[in-house]
Short mmCIF file of C-alpha atoms in Angstrom, two decimals:
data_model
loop_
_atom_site.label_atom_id
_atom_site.label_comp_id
_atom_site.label_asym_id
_atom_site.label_seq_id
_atom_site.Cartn_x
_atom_site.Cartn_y
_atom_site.Cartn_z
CA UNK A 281 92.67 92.75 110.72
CA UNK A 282 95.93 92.60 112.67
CA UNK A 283 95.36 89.03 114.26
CA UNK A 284 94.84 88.03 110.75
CA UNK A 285 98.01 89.63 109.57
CA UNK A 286 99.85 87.99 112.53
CA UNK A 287 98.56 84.65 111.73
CA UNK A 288 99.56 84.83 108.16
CA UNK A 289 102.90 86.20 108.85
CA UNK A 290 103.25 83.29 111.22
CA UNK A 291 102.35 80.90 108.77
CA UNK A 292 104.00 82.14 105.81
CA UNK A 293 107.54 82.83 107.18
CA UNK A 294 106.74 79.99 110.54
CA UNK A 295 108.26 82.11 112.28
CA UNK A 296 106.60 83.69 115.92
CA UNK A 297 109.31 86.38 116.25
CA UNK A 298 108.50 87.45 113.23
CA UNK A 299 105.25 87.76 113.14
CA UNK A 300 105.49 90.14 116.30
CA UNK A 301 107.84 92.21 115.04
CA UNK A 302 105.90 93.05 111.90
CA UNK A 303 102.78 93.70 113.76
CA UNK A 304 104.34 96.33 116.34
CA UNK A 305 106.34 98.19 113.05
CA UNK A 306 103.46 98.55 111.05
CA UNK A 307 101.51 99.63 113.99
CA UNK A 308 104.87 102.24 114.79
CA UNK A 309 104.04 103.58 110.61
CA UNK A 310 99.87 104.36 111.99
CA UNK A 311 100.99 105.83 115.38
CA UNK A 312 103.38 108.24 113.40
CA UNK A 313 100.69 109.15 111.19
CA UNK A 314 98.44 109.64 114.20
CA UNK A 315 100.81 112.00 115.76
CA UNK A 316 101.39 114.25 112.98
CA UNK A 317 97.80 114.65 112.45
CA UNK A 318 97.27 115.40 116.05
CA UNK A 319 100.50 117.65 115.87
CA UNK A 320 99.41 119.70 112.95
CA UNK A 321 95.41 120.12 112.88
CA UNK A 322 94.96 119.80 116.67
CA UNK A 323 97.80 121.90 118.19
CA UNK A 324 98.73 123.74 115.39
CA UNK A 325 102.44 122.86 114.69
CA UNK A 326 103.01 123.66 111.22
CA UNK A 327 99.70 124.01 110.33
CA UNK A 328 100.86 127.13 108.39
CA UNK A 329 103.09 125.06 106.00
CA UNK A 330 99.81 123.01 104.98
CA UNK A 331 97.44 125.93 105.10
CA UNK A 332 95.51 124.55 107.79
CA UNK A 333 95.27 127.08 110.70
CA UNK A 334 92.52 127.12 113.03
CA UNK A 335 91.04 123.64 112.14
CA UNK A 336 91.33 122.27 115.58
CA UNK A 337 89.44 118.84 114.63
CA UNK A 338 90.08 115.88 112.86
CA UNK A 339 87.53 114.34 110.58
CA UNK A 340 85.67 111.43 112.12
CA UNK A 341 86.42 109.01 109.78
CA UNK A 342 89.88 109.45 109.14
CA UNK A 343 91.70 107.66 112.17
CA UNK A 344 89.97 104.10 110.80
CA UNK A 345 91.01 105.07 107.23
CA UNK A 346 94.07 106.17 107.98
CA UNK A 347 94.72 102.27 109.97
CA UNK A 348 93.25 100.59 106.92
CA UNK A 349 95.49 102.11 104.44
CA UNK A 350 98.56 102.71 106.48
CA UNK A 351 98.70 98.88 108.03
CA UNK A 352 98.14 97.71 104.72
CA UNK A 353 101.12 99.61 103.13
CA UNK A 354 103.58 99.08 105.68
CA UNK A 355 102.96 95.09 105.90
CA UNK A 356 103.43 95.07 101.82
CA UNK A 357 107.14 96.85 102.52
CA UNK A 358 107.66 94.83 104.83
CA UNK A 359 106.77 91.11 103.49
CA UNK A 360 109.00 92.18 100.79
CA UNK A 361 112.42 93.12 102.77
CA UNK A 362 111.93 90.18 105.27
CA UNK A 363 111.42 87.83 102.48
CA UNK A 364 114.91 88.58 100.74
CA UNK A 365 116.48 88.42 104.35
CA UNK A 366 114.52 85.04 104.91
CA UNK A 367 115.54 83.63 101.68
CA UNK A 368 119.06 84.78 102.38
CA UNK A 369 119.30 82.76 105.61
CA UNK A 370 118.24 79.67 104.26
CA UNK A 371 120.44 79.94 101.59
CA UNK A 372 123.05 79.52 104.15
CA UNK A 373 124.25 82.80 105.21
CA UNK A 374 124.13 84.36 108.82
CA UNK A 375 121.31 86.57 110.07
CA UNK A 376 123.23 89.76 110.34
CA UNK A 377 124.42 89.15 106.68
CA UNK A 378 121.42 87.88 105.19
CA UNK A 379 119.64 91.44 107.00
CA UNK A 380 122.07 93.30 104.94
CA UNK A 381 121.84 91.41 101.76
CA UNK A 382 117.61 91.82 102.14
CA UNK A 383 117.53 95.79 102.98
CA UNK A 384 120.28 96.16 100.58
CA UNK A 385 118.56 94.09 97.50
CA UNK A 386 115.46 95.73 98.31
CA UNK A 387 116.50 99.87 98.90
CA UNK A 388 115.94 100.59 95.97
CA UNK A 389 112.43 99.48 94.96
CA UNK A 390 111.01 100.32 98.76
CA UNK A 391 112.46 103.69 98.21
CA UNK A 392 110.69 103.97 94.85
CA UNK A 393 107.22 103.29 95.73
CA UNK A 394 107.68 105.01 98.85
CA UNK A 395 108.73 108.43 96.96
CA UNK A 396 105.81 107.88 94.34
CA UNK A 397 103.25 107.43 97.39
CA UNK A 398 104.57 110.72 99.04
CA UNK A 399 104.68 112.57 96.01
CA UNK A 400 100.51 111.09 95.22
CA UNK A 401 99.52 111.85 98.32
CA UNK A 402 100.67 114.82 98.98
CA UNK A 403 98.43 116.44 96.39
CA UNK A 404 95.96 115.87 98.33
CA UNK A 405 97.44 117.72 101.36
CA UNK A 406 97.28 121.20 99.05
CA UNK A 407 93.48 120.65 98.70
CA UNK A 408 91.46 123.88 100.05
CA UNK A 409 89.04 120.30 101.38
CA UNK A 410 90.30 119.79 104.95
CA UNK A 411 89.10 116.07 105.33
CA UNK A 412 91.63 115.42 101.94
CA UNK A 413 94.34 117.96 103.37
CA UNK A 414 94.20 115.56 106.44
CA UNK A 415 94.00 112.28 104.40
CA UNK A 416 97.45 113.60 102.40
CA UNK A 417 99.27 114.82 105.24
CA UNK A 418 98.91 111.96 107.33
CA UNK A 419 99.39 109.88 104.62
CA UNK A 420 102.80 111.23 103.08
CA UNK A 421 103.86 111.85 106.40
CA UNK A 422 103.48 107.91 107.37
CA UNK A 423 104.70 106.76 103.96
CA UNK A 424 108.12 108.60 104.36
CA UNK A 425 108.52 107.48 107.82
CA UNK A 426 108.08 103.92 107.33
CA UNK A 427 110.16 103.80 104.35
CA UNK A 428 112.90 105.37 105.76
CA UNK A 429 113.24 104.84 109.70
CA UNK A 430 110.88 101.88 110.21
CA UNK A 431 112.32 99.98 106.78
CA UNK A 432 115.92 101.44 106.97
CA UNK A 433 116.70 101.53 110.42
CA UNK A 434 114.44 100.15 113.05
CA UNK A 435 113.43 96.61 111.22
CA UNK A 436 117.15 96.19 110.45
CA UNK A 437 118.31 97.11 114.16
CA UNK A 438 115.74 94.69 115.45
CA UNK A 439 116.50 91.85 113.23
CA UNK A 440 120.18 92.27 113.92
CA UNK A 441 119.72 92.38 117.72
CA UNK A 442 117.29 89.26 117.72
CA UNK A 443 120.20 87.20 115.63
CA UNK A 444 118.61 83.58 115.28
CA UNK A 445 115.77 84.40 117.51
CA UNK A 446 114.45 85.83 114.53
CA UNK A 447 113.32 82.21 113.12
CA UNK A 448 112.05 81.11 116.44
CA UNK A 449 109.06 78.83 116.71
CA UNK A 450 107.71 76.85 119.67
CA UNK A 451 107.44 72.96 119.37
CA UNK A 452 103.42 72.94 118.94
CA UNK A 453 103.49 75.29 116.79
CA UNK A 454 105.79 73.10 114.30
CA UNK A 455 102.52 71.24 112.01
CA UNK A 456 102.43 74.65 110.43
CA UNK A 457 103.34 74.14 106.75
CA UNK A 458 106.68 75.36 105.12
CA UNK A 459 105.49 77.59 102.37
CA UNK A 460 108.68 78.39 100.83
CA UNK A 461 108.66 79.60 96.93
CA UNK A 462 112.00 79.19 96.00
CA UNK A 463 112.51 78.28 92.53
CA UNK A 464 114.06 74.40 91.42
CA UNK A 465 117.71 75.05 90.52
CA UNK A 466 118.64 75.99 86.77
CA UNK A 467 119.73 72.95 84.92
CA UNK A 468 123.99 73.42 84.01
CA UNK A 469 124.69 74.55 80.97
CA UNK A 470 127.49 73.27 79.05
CA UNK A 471 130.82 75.15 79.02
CA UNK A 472 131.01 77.75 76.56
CA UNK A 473 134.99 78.61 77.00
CA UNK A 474 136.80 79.44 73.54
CA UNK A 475 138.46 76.45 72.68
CA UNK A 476 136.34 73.71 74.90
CA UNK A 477 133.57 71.86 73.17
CA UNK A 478 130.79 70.75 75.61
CA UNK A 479 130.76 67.40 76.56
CA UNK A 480 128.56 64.81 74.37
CA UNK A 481 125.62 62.84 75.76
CA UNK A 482 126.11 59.38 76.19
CA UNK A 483 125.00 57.17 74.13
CA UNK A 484 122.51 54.42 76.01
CA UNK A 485 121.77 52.47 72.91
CA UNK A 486 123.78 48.74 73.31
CA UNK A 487 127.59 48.39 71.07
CA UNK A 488 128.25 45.18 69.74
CA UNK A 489 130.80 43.58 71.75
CA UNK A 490 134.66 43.73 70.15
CA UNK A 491 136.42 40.62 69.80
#
């Protein structure tokens, strides 16, 4: 699963940094979640808050669930805030700028899902079920760190500090395909200014010749 992410990151935005980067943040978003659950139902920090004292185990099948889901997520954040910054720099502005335009443009709806994924999952954190209080737990817990640190701070840091390294990619790998989506340019309307009247088509059909 993650050398196919890293191949179609590489091919989608031909771009080798990039693809690294993504892979290591998204894997950041599972270790977090990881942690927490270890944290909480293992050691016992805060097990209280989530009514989950003396569990001392974690459900077999939840580390491999939790990867699925939680490498999934984060690489859907962040194709969508590296795509606005990617489309910013080739519409001609600098890396640091076109960071800033992308996590900027994109706040808002990353913040959005993000707080509707917390709030779903954790409902299933206040289940009596400890395999679902896990699942919620360590899946809120994730979700809000990847949307704010990973998305807010850490992929912007990064991409700042790389500058044009960013859109590195070595010579053999340059056959790869330019899949870019951008949209043709909107055809100009005429003006529409009070007191200008757009300008008539020309007329290709042949005059007579004046004497």
């Amino acid at each position: 699963m993650v050398v196919f992410a890293f191949l179609l990151m590489l091919m989608s935005f031909r771009s080798l940094t990039i693809a690294v980067t993504s892979i290591v943040l998204n894997l950041l978003s599972v270790g977090a979640a990881y942690g927490i659950l270890t944290a909480v139902f293992q050691h016992g920090w805060g097990a209280g808050l989530v009514g989950a004292e003396g569990v001392g185990a974690i459900v077999s099948w939840l580390p491999l669930f939790l990867f699925v889901i939680l490498f999934g997520l984060s690489m859907d954040y962040h194709v969508f805030v590296v795509s606005r910054i990617r489309e910013a720099y080739l519409a001609g502005r600098t890396t640091k700028d076109a960071v800033v335009h992308g996590v900027v443009t994109t706040a808002g709806v990353v913040t959005s899902a993000a707080v509707i994924m917390v709030a779903v999952f954790s409902i299933f954190g206040t289940l009596s079920m400890q395999s679902m209080k896990q699942m919620g737990v360590g899946l809120a817990a994730a979700v809000l760190i990847d949307a704010t640190v990973i998305r807010g701070v850490l992929l912007p840091a990064v991409m700042s500090l790389l500058g044009e390294r960013n859109w590195y990619l070595p010579k053999w790998l340059g056959w790869l395909p330019d899949l870019a989506h951008d949209e043709p340019a909107p055809a100009r309307r005429p003006s529409t200014l009070v007191g200008v009247s757009p300008r008539p088509e020309a007329d290709e059909r042949p005059r007579p010749a004046r004497v």
